Amino acid sequence: MLKMEKLQKVYRTEMVETYALRDFNLTVNEGEFVAVTGPSGSGKTTFLTIAGLLEAFSGGSYRLDGIDVSRMGDGERSAVRNRKIGFIFQAFNLIPDLNVLDNIEVPLRYRGYGSAERRKRAADALARVGLSARGRHYPAELSGGQQQRVAIARALAGEPRLLLADEPTGNLDSAMARSVMELLEELHRDGATIVMVTHDPQLAARAQRNVHVIDGQVVDLAAELTA
Ligand SMILES: Nc1ncnc2c1ncn2[C@@H]1O[C@H](COP(=O)(O)OP(=O)(O)O)[C@@H](O)[C@H]1O
Ligand SMILES: [Mg+2]
């Protein structure tokens, strides 16, 4: 589904060049659940934002469903992103002055659904994360775990085939983290491809495959250990 070869990402300021990704190689197949681990600053978030077509890259190639991303125009990129990809961030990124259902509807607007369809999808997604009773609440009235469930509902309301999660449990206590993980596992069983960045080795161990990133590169831990 996702194939990156020798991907480069350079951040340039007047003073310095930072290679956030250098020769980053990764293939994720349809239906996989991949956990990405690595030290802070190693390029994990950069990788996810490029994978999710939120940011451009500086070199190398990235194919999503066989399509060369560097050949997509801006319009096509956002259309593909809206249609195929859902995001879950560590900081939840809910809009504080919208209630829960309205928050979930935001990406559905970009997808062009009419208001009746949006309302139905938002309510269904909220039910999936077990928060039907909270639709009229505002984010500040919910616990961190509940806010992350709302953020997951927002990501899954559009039924994305690819779910990108950046430390989705980073701000949660371990019981909440486990229940968020269970939700992701359920979405995976239903067919979503999931790429999750995490610092939590117990959660990473539950994914089908672990990818370790150091200094902007994917490293093969097994090969390193036997070398
Ligand atoms: N917008 C930016 N401008 C300049 N440098 C950046 C920017 N975003 C990330 N970086 C740098 O790129 C590297 C990788 O960052 P990041 O992908 O956020 O790592 P991680 O998510 O693994 O902690 C870091 O050195 C970081 O400082
Ligand atoms: Mg990060």
PDB file of C-alpha atoms and ligand atoms in Angstrom:
ATOM      1  CA  MET A   1       0.000   0.000   0.000  1.00  0.00           C
ATOM      2  CA  LEU A   2       2.843   2.337   0.939  1.00  0.00           C
ATOM      3  CA  LYS A   3       6.338   2.145  -0.483  1.00  0.00           C
ATOM      4  CA  MET A   4       9.120   4.580   0.333  1.00  0.00           C
ATOM      5  CA  GLU A   5      12.523   4.220  -1.292  1.00  0.00           C
ATOM      6  CA  LYS A   6      15.555   6.297  -0.388  1.00  0.00           C
ATOM      7  CA  LEU A   7      13.199   8.965   0.861  1.00  0.00           C
ATOM      8  CA  GLN A   8      14.888  12.201   1.948  1.00  0.00           C
ATOM      9  CA  LYS A   9      13.552  15.058   4.000  1.00  0.00           C
ATOM     10  CA  VAL A  10      15.742  18.063   4.634  1.00  0.00           C
ATOM     11  CA  TYR A  11      14.641  21.015   6.741  1.00  0.00           C
ATOM     12  CA  ARG A  12      16.625  24.093   5.711  1.00  0.00           C
ATOM     13  CA  THR A  13      16.930  27.298   7.623  1.00  0.00           C
ATOM     14  CA  GLU A  14      19.411  30.076   6.923  1.00  0.00           C
ATOM     15  CA  MET A  15      21.810  28.582   9.421  1.00  0.00           C
ATOM     16  CA  VAL A  16      21.418  24.808   9.299  1.00  0.00           C
ATOM     17  CA  GLU A  17      20.262  21.870   7.239  1.00  0.00           C
ATOM     18  CA  THR A  18      18.603  19.075   9.189  1.00  0.00           C
ATOM     19  CA  TYR A  19      18.251  15.695   7.528  1.00  0.00           C
ATOM     20  CA  ALA A  20      15.073  14.464   9.202  1.00  0.00           C
ATOM     21  CA  LEU A  21      14.972  11.426   6.868  1.00  0.00           C
ATOM     22  CA  ARG A  22      17.863  10.056   4.849  1.00  0.00           C
ATOM     23  CA  ASP A  23      17.551   7.025   2.591  1.00  0.00           C
ATOM     24  CA  PHE A  24      14.406   6.014   4.421  1.00  0.00           C
ATOM     25  CA  ASN A  25      13.158   2.685   3.033  1.00  0.00           C
ATOM     26  CA  LEU A  26       9.868   1.173   4.112  1.00  0.00           C
ATOM     27  CA  THR A  27       7.103  -0.897   2.572  1.00  0.00           C
ATOM     28  CA  VAL A  28       3.788  -1.369   4.352  1.00  0.00           C
ATOM     29  CA  ASN A  29       1.403  -3.878   2.841  1.00  0.00           C
ATOM     30  CA  GLU A  30      -2.366  -3.570   2.743  1.00  0.00           C
ATOM     31  CA  GLY A  31      -3.875  -4.828   5.994  1.00  0.00           C
ATOM     32  CA  GLU A  32      -0.705  -4.646   8.095  1.00  0.00           C
ATOM     33  CA  PHE A  33      -0.464  -3.219  11.609  1.00  0.00           C
ATOM     34  CA  VAL A  34       3.023  -1.725  11.943  1.00  0.00           C
ATOM     35  CA  ALA A  35       4.466  -0.106  15.057  1.00  0.00           C
ATOM     36  CA  VAL A  36       7.234   2.460  14.577  1.00  0.00           C
ATOM     37  CA  THR A  37       9.647   3.041  17.440  1.00  0.00           C
ATOM     38  CA  GLY A  38      12.822   5.056  17.837  1.00  0.00           C
ATOM     39  CA  PRO A  39      14.435   7.808  19.881  1.00  0.00           C
ATOM     40  CA  SER A  40      13.022  11.305  20.038  1.00  0.00           C
ATOM     41  CA  GLY A  41      14.137  13.351  17.025  1.00  0.00           C
ATOM     42  CA  SER A  42      14.800  10.279  14.873  1.00  0.00           C
ATOM     43  CA  GLY A  43      12.260  11.279  12.197  1.00  0.00           C
ATOM     44  CA  LYS A  44       9.131   9.312  13.161  1.00  0.00           C
ATOM     45  CA  THR A  45       6.705  12.237  12.964  1.00  0.00           C
ATOM     46  CA  THR A  46       8.345  13.469   9.755  1.00  0.00           C
ATOM     47  CA  PHE A  47       7.813  10.025   8.243  1.00  0.00           C
ATOM     48  CA  LEU A  48       4.120   9.979   9.260  1.00  0.00           C
ATOM     49  CA  THR A  49       3.374  13.478   7.947  1.00  0.00           C
ATOM     50  CA  ILE A  50       4.949  12.584   4.596  1.00  0.00           C
ATOM     51  CA  ALA A  51       3.152   9.206   4.558  1.00  0.00           C
ATOM     52  CA  GLY A  52      -0.114  11.059   5.173  1.00  0.00           C
ATOM     53  CA  LEU A  53       0.536  13.533   2.343  1.00  0.00           C
ATOM     54  CA  LEU A  54       0.618  16.427   4.814  1.00  0.00           C
ATOM     55  CA  GLU A  55       4.136  17.379   3.895  1.00  0.00           C
ATOM     56  CA  ALA A  56       6.379  17.219   0.824  1.00  0.00           C
ATOM     57  CA  PHE A  57       9.675  15.325   0.728  1.00  0.00           C
ATOM     58  CA  SER A  58      13.037  16.391  -0.654  1.00  0.00           C
ATOM     59  CA  GLY A  59      14.156  13.313  -2.610  1.00  0.00           C
ATOM     60  CA  GLY A  60      13.698   9.615  -3.222  1.00  0.00           C
ATOM     61  CA  SER A  61      10.344   8.066  -4.036  1.00  0.00           C
ATOM     62  CA  TYR A  62       7.055   7.448  -2.301  1.00  0.00           C
ATOM     63  CA  ARG A  63       4.292   5.393  -3.871  1.00  0.00           C
ATOM     64  CA  LEU A  64       0.868   5.154  -2.272  1.00  0.00           C
ATOM     65  CA  ASP A  65      -1.302   2.409  -3.780  1.00  0.00           C
ATOM     66  CA  GLY A  66       1.182   2.304  -6.640  1.00  0.00           C
ATOM     67  CA  ILE A  67       0.829   6.004  -7.442  1.00  0.00           C
ATOM     68  CA  ASP A  68       3.944   8.169  -7.432  1.00  0.00           C
ATOM     69  CA  VAL A  69       3.149  10.859  -4.859  1.00  0.00           C
ATOM     70  CA  SER A  70       5.674  13.324  -6.322  1.00  0.00           C
ATOM     71  CA  ARG A  71       3.613  13.404  -9.526  1.00  0.00           C
ATOM     72  CA  MET A  72       0.386  14.328  -7.767  1.00  0.00           C
ATOM     73  CA  GLY A  73      -0.788  17.930  -7.910  1.00  0.00           C
ATOM     74  CA  ASP A  74      -1.949  19.713  -4.756  1.00  0.00           C
ATOM     75  CA  GLY A  75      -5.614  19.019  -5.498  1.00  0.00           C
ATOM     76  CA  GLU A  76      -5.050  15.322  -6.097  1.00  0.00           C
ATOM     77  CA  ARG A  77      -2.933  15.046  -2.954  1.00  0.00           C
ATOM     78  CA  SER A  78      -5.631  16.473  -0.724  1.00  0.00           C
ATOM     79  CA  ALA A  79      -8.335  14.423  -2.451  1.00  0.00           C
ATOM     80  CA  VAL A  80      -6.351  11.215  -1.875  1.00  0.00           C
ATOM     81  CA  ARG A  81      -5.648  12.240   1.721  1.00  0.00           C
ATOM     82  CA  ASN A  82      -9.305  12.958   2.453  1.00  0.00           C
ATOM     83  CA  ARG A  83     -10.483   9.748   0.839  1.00  0.00           C
ATOM     84  CA  LYS A  84      -7.938   7.240   2.106  1.00  0.00           C
ATOM     85  CA  ILE A  85      -6.175   8.457   5.215  1.00  0.00           C
ATOM     86  CA  GLY A  86      -7.113   9.044   8.845  1.00  0.00           C
ATOM     87  CA  PHE A  87      -4.844  10.687  11.439  1.00  0.00           C
ATOM     88  CA  ILE A  88      -4.639  10.296  15.187  1.00  0.00           C
ATOM     89  CA  PHE A  89      -2.273  12.618  17.044  1.00  0.00           C
ATOM     90  CA  GLN A  90      -0.856  12.479  20.556  1.00  0.00           C
ATOM     91  CA  ALA A  91      -2.389  15.857  21.407  1.00  0.00           C
ATOM     92  CA  PHE A  92      -5.865  14.792  20.158  1.00  0.00           C
ATOM     93  CA  ASN A  93      -6.180  18.072  18.154  1.00  0.00           C
ATOM     94  CA  LEU A  94      -9.889  18.508  18.874  1.00  0.00           C
ATOM     95  CA  ILE A  95     -11.404  21.938  18.282  1.00  0.00           C
ATOM     96  CA  PRO A  96     -12.317  23.317  21.742  1.00  0.00           C
ATOM     97  CA  ASP A  97     -15.409  25.320  20.767  1.00  0.00           C
ATOM     98  CA  LEU A  98     -17.037  22.516  18.791  1.00  0.00           C
ATOM     99  CA  ASN A  99     -18.922  19.756  20.567  1.00  0.00           C
ATOM    100  CA  VAL A 100     -17.897  16.128  20.113  1.00  0.00           C
ATOM    101  CA  LEU A 101     -20.199  15.353  17.170  1.00  0.00           C
ATOM    102  CA  ASP A 102     -19.257  18.566  15.366  1.00  0.00           C
ATOM    103  CA  ASN A 103     -15.560  17.747  15.844  1.00  0.00           C
ATOM    104  CA  ILE A 104     -16.088  14.326  14.272  1.00  0.00           C
ATOM    105  CA  GLU A 105     -17.911  15.927  11.339  1.00  0.00           C
ATOM    106  CA  VAL A 106     -15.057  18.300  10.406  1.00  0.00           C
ATOM    107  CA  PRO A 107     -13.139  15.932   8.081  1.00  0.00           C
ATOM    108  CA  LEU A 108     -16.418  14.660   6.630  1.00  0.00           C
ATOM    109  CA  ARG A 109     -17.094  18.181   5.373  1.00  0.00           C
ATOM    110  CA  TYR A 110     -13.850  18.085   3.407  1.00  0.00           C
ATOM    111  CA  ARG A 111     -14.952  14.787   1.949  1.00  0.00           C
ATOM    112  CA  GLY A 112     -18.060  16.400   0.585  1.00  0.00           C
ATOM    113  CA  TYR A 113     -20.714  14.451   2.500  1.00  0.00           C
ATOM    114  CA  GLY A 114     -24.123  16.134   2.900  1.00  0.00           C
ATOM    115  CA  SER A 115     -25.291  17.088   6.383  1.00  0.00           C
ATOM    116  CA  ALA A 116     -27.579  14.079   6.975  1.00  0.00           C
ATOM    117  CA  GLU A 117     -24.819  11.657   5.948  1.00  0.00           C
ATOM    118  CA  ARG A 118     -22.303  13.527   8.122  1.00  0.00           C
ATOM    119  CA  ARG A 119     -24.552  13.328  11.151  1.00  0.00           C
ATOM    120  CA  LYS A 120     -25.152   9.633  10.670  1.00  0.00           C
ATOM    121  CA  ARG A 121     -21.477   8.826  10.179  1.00  0.00           C
ATOM    122  CA  ALA A 122     -20.433  10.914  13.173  1.00  0.00           C
ATOM    123  CA  ALA A 123     -23.001   9.217  15.423  1.00  0.00           C
ATOM    124  CA  ASP A 124     -21.970   5.749  14.197  1.00  0.00           C
ATOM    125  CA  ALA A 125     -18.276   6.508  14.760  1.00  0.00           C
ATOM    126  CA  LEU A 126     -18.978   7.822  18.257  1.00  0.00           C
ATOM    127  CA  ALA A 127     -20.921   4.664  19.070  1.00  0.00           C
ATOM    128  CA  ARG A 128     -17.945   2.569  17.942  1.00  0.00           C
ATOM    129  CA  VAL A 129     -15.703   4.207  20.496  1.00  0.00           C
ATOM    130  CA  GLY A 130     -18.333   3.772  23.199  1.00  0.00           C
ATOM    131  CA  LEU A 131     -19.139   7.452  23.744  1.00  0.00           C
ATOM    132  CA  SER A 132     -22.644   7.859  22.315  1.00  0.00           C
ATOM    133  CA  ALA A 133     -23.804   9.666  25.452  1.00  0.00           C
ATOM    134  CA  ARG A 134     -21.164  12.409  25.024  1.00  0.00           C
ATOM    135  CA  GLY A 135     -22.016  13.805  21.599  1.00  0.00           C
ATOM    136  CA  ARG A 136     -23.099  17.223  22.913  1.00  0.00           C
ATOM    137  CA  HIS A 137     -20.187  17.571  25.326  1.00  0.00           C
ATOM    138  CA  TYR A 138     -17.235  19.847  24.625  1.00  0.00           C
ATOM    139  CA  PRO A 139     -13.668  18.447  24.602  1.00  0.00           C
ATOM    140  CA  ALA A 140     -12.770  20.178  27.888  1.00  0.00           C
ATOM    141  CA  GLU A 141     -15.585  18.255  29.612  1.00  0.00           C
ATOM    142  CA  LEU A 142     -13.981  14.907  28.761  1.00  0.00           C
ATOM    143  CA  SER A 143     -11.038  12.995  30.218  1.00  0.00           C
ATOM    144  CA  GLY A 144      -7.866  12.560  28.154  1.00  0.00           C
ATOM    145  CA  GLY A 145      -8.829   8.985  27.289  1.00  0.00           C
ATOM    146  CA  GLN A 146     -12.282  10.084  26.173  1.00  0.00           C
ATOM    147  CA  GLN A 147     -10.811  12.901  24.082  1.00  0.00           C
ATOM    148  CA  GLN A 148      -8.520  10.426  22.338  1.00  0.00           C
ATOM    149  CA  ARG A 149     -11.520   8.164  21.659  1.00  0.00           C
ATOM    150  CA  VAL A 150     -13.261  11.139  20.059  1.00  0.00           C
ATOM    151  CA  ALA A 151     -10.147  11.801  17.970  1.00  0.00           C
ATOM    152  CA  ILE A 152     -10.204   8.150  16.883  1.00  0.00           C
ATOM    153  CA  ALA A 153     -13.914   8.429  16.056  1.00  0.00           C
ATOM    154  CA  ARG A 154     -13.080  11.486  13.950  1.00  0.00           C
ATOM    155  CA  ALA A 155     -10.354   9.527  12.130  1.00  0.00           C
ATOM    156  CA  LEU A 156     -12.535   6.498  11.468  1.00  0.00           C
ATOM    157  CA  ALA A 157     -15.804   8.281  10.536  1.00  0.00           C
ATOM    158  CA  GLY A 158     -14.589   8.561   6.940  1.00  0.00           C
ATOM    159  CA  GLU A 159     -13.651   4.846   6.926  1.00  0.00           C
ATOM    160  CA  PRO A 160     -10.017   5.434   5.920  1.00  0.00           C
ATOM    161  CA  ARG A 161      -8.073   2.468   4.551  1.00  0.00           C
ATOM    162  CA  LEU A 162      -4.877   3.820   6.085  1.00  0.00           C
ATOM    163  CA  LEU A 163      -4.751   5.004   9.684  1.00  0.00           C
ATOM    164  CA  LEU A 164      -1.669   6.936  10.827  1.00  0.00           C
ATOM    165  CA  ALA A 165      -1.269   7.367  14.568  1.00  0.00           C
ATOM    166  CA  ASP A 166       1.481   9.474  16.154  1.00  0.00           C
ATOM    167  CA  GLU A 167       1.963   8.374  19.761  1.00  0.00           C
ATOM    168  CA  PRO A 168      -1.803   8.036  20.204  1.00  0.00           C
ATOM    169  CA  THR A 169      -1.413   6.840  23.785  1.00  0.00           C
ATOM    170  CA  GLY A 170       1.407   9.225  24.739  1.00  0.00           C
ATOM    171  CA  ASN A 171      -0.814  11.402  26.935  1.00  0.00           C
ATOM    172  CA  LEU A 172      -2.823   8.578  28.497  1.00  0.00           C
ATOM    173  CA  ASP A 173      -2.438   6.438  31.611  1.00  0.00           C
ATOM    174  CA  SER A 174      -1.715   2.772  30.965  1.00  0.00           C
ATOM    175  CA  ALA A 175      -5.319   1.537  31.343  1.00  0.00           C
ATOM    176  CA  MET A 176      -6.537   4.167  28.871  1.00  0.00           C
ATOM    177  CA  ALA A 177      -3.616   3.382  26.575  1.00  0.00           C
ATOM    178  CA  ARG A 178      -4.630  -0.281  26.505  1.00  0.00           C
ATOM    179  CA  SER A 179      -8.230   0.516  25.650  1.00  0.00           C
ATOM    180  CA  VAL A 180      -7.156   2.836  22.825  1.00  0.00           C
ATOM    181  CA  MET A 181      -4.882   0.032  21.577  1.00  0.00           C
ATOM    182  CA  GLU A 182      -7.810  -2.411  21.683  1.00  0.00           C
ATOM    183  CA  LEU A 183      -9.808  -0.004  19.557  1.00  0.00           C
ATOM    184  CA  LEU A 184      -7.001   0.216  16.993  1.00  0.00           C
ATOM    185  CA  GLU A 185      -6.782  -3.581  16.943  1.00  0.00           C
ATOM    186  CA  GLU A 186     -10.505  -3.767  16.251  1.00  0.00           C
ATOM    187  CA  LEU A 187     -10.174  -1.320  13.350  1.00  0.00           C
ATOM    188  CA  HIS A 188      -7.299  -3.409  12.049  1.00  0.00           C
ATOM    189  CA  ARG A 189      -9.418  -6.572  12.193  1.00  0.00           C
ATOM    190  CA  ASP A 190     -12.025  -4.711  10.171  1.00  0.00           C
ATOM    191  CA  GLY A 191      -9.463  -4.214   7.414  1.00  0.00           C
ATOM    192  CA  ALA A 192      -7.658  -0.916   8.061  1.00  0.00           C
ATOM    193  CA  THR A 193      -3.914  -0.687   7.495  1.00  0.00           C
ATOM    194  CA  ILE A 194      -2.396   0.924  10.587  1.00  0.00           C
ATOM    195  CA  VAL A 195       0.958   2.606  11.159  1.00  0.00           C
ATOM    196  CA  MET A 196       1.430   3.643  14.773  1.00  0.00           C
ATOM    197  CA  VAL A 197       4.369   5.522  16.271  1.00  0.00           C
ATOM    198  CA  THR A 198       4.778   4.635  19.920  1.00  0.00           C
ATOM    199  CA  HIS A 199       7.243   4.888  22.792  1.00  0.00           C
ATOM    200  CA  ASP A 200       5.538   2.048  24.613  1.00  0.00           C
ATOM    201  CA  PRO A 201       7.315  -1.295  24.053  1.00  0.00           C
ATOM    202  CA  GLN A 202       4.312  -3.273  25.355  1.00  0.00           C
ATOM    203  CA  LEU A 203       2.025  -1.685  22.774  1.00  0.00           C
ATOM    204  CA  ALA A 204       4.626  -2.032  20.023  1.00  0.00           C
ATOM    205  CA  ALA A 205       4.896  -5.746  20.803  1.00  0.00           C
ATOM    206  CA  ARG A 206       1.190  -6.145  20.053  1.00  0.00           C
ATOM    207  CA  ALA A 207       1.597  -4.927  16.448  1.00  0.00           C
ATOM    208  CA  GLN A 208       2.307  -7.426  13.657  1.00  0.00           C
ATOM    209  CA  ARG A 209       5.621  -5.852  12.816  1.00  0.00           C
ATOM    210  CA  ASN A 210       7.989  -3.381  14.448  1.00  0.00           C
ATOM    211  CA  VAL A 211      10.024  -0.846  12.516  1.00  0.00           C
ATOM    212  CA  HIS A 212      12.827   0.948  14.293  1.00  0.00           C
ATOM    213  CA  VAL A 213      13.992   4.380  13.186  1.00  0.00           C
ATOM    214  CA  ILE A 214      17.344   5.890  14.122  1.00  0.00           C
ATOM    215  CA  ASP A 215      18.760   9.121  12.659  1.00  0.00           C
ATOM    216  CA  GLY A 216      16.194   9.250   9.873  1.00  0.00           C
ATOM    217  CA  GLN A 217      16.711   5.676   8.738  1.00  0.00           C
ATOM    218  CA  VAL A 218      14.928   2.389   9.215  1.00  0.00           C
ATOM    219  CA  VAL A 219      17.309  -0.001  10.946  1.00  0.00           C
ATOM    220  CA  ASP A 220      17.078  -3.761  11.137  1.00  0.00           C
ATOM    221  CA  LEU A 221      17.422  -4.461  14.842  1.00  0.00           C
ATOM    222  CA  ALA A 222      17.871  -8.211  14.374  1.00  0.00           C
ATOM    223  CA  ALA A 223      20.726  -7.646  11.907  1.00  0.00           C
ATOM    224  CA  GLU A 224      22.321  -5.093  14.237  1.00  0.00           C
ATOM    225  CA  LEU A 225      22.265  -7.545  17.130  1.00  0.00           C
ATOM    226  CA  THR A 226      23.858 -10.386  15.176  1.00  0.00           C
ATOM    227  CA  ALA A 227      26.444  -8.175  13.446  1.00  0.00           C
TER     228      ALA A 227
HETATM  229  N1  LIG B   1       9.526  21.980  10.859  1.00  0.00           N
HETATM  230  C1  LIG B   1      10.780  21.645  11.143  1.00  0.00           C
HETATM  231  N2  LIG B   1      11.806  22.507  10.903  1.00  0.00           N
HETATM  232  C2  LIG B   1      13.090  22.177  11.159  1.00  0.00           C
HETATM  233  N3  LIG B   1      13.454  20.991  11.675  1.00  0.00           N
HETATM  234  C3  LIG B   1      12.499  20.082  11.947  1.00  0.00           C
HETATM  235  C4  LIG B   1      11.112  20.352  11.695  1.00  0.00           C
HETATM  236  N4  LIG B   1      10.383  19.256  12.053  1.00  0.00           N
HETATM  237  C5  LIG B   1      11.267  18.343  12.506  1.00  0.00           C
HETATM  238  N5  LIG B   1      12.537  18.825  12.447  1.00  0.00           N
HETATM  239  C6  LIG B   1      13.761  18.093  12.833  1.00  0.00           C
HETATM  240  O1  LIG B   1      13.759  16.846  12.167  1.00  0.00           O
HETATM  241  C7  LIG B   1      14.214  15.810  13.016  1.00  0.00           C
HETATM  242  C8  LIG B   1      13.172  14.741  13.139  1.00  0.00           C
HETATM  243  O2  LIG B   1      12.049  15.246  13.861  1.00  0.00           O
HETATM  244  P1  LIG B   1      10.729  14.381  14.125  1.00  0.00           P
HETATM  245  O3  LIG B   1      10.308  13.751  12.853  1.00  0.00           O
HETATM  246  O4  LIG B   1       9.742  15.263  14.805  1.00  0.00           O
HETATM  247  O5  LIG B   1      11.272  13.249  15.128  1.00  0.00           O
HETATM  248  P2  LIG B   1      10.470  12.274  16.122  1.00  0.00           P
HETATM  249  O6  LIG B   1       9.020  12.329  15.778  1.00  0.00           O
HETATM  250  O7  LIG B   1      11.094  10.931  15.888  1.00  0.00           O
HETATM  251  O8  LIG B   1      10.746  12.762  17.512  1.00  0.00           O
HETATM  252  C9  LIG B   1      14.572  16.490  14.333  1.00  0.00           C
HETATM  253  O9  LIG B   1      15.948  16.767  14.313  1.00  0.00           O
HETATM  254  C10 LIG B   1      13.766  17.758  14.303  1.00  0.00           C
HETATM  255  O10 LIG B   1      14.378  18.756  15.062  1.00  0.00           O
HETATM  256 MG    MG B   2       7.367  12.758  16.960  1.00  0.00          MG
END
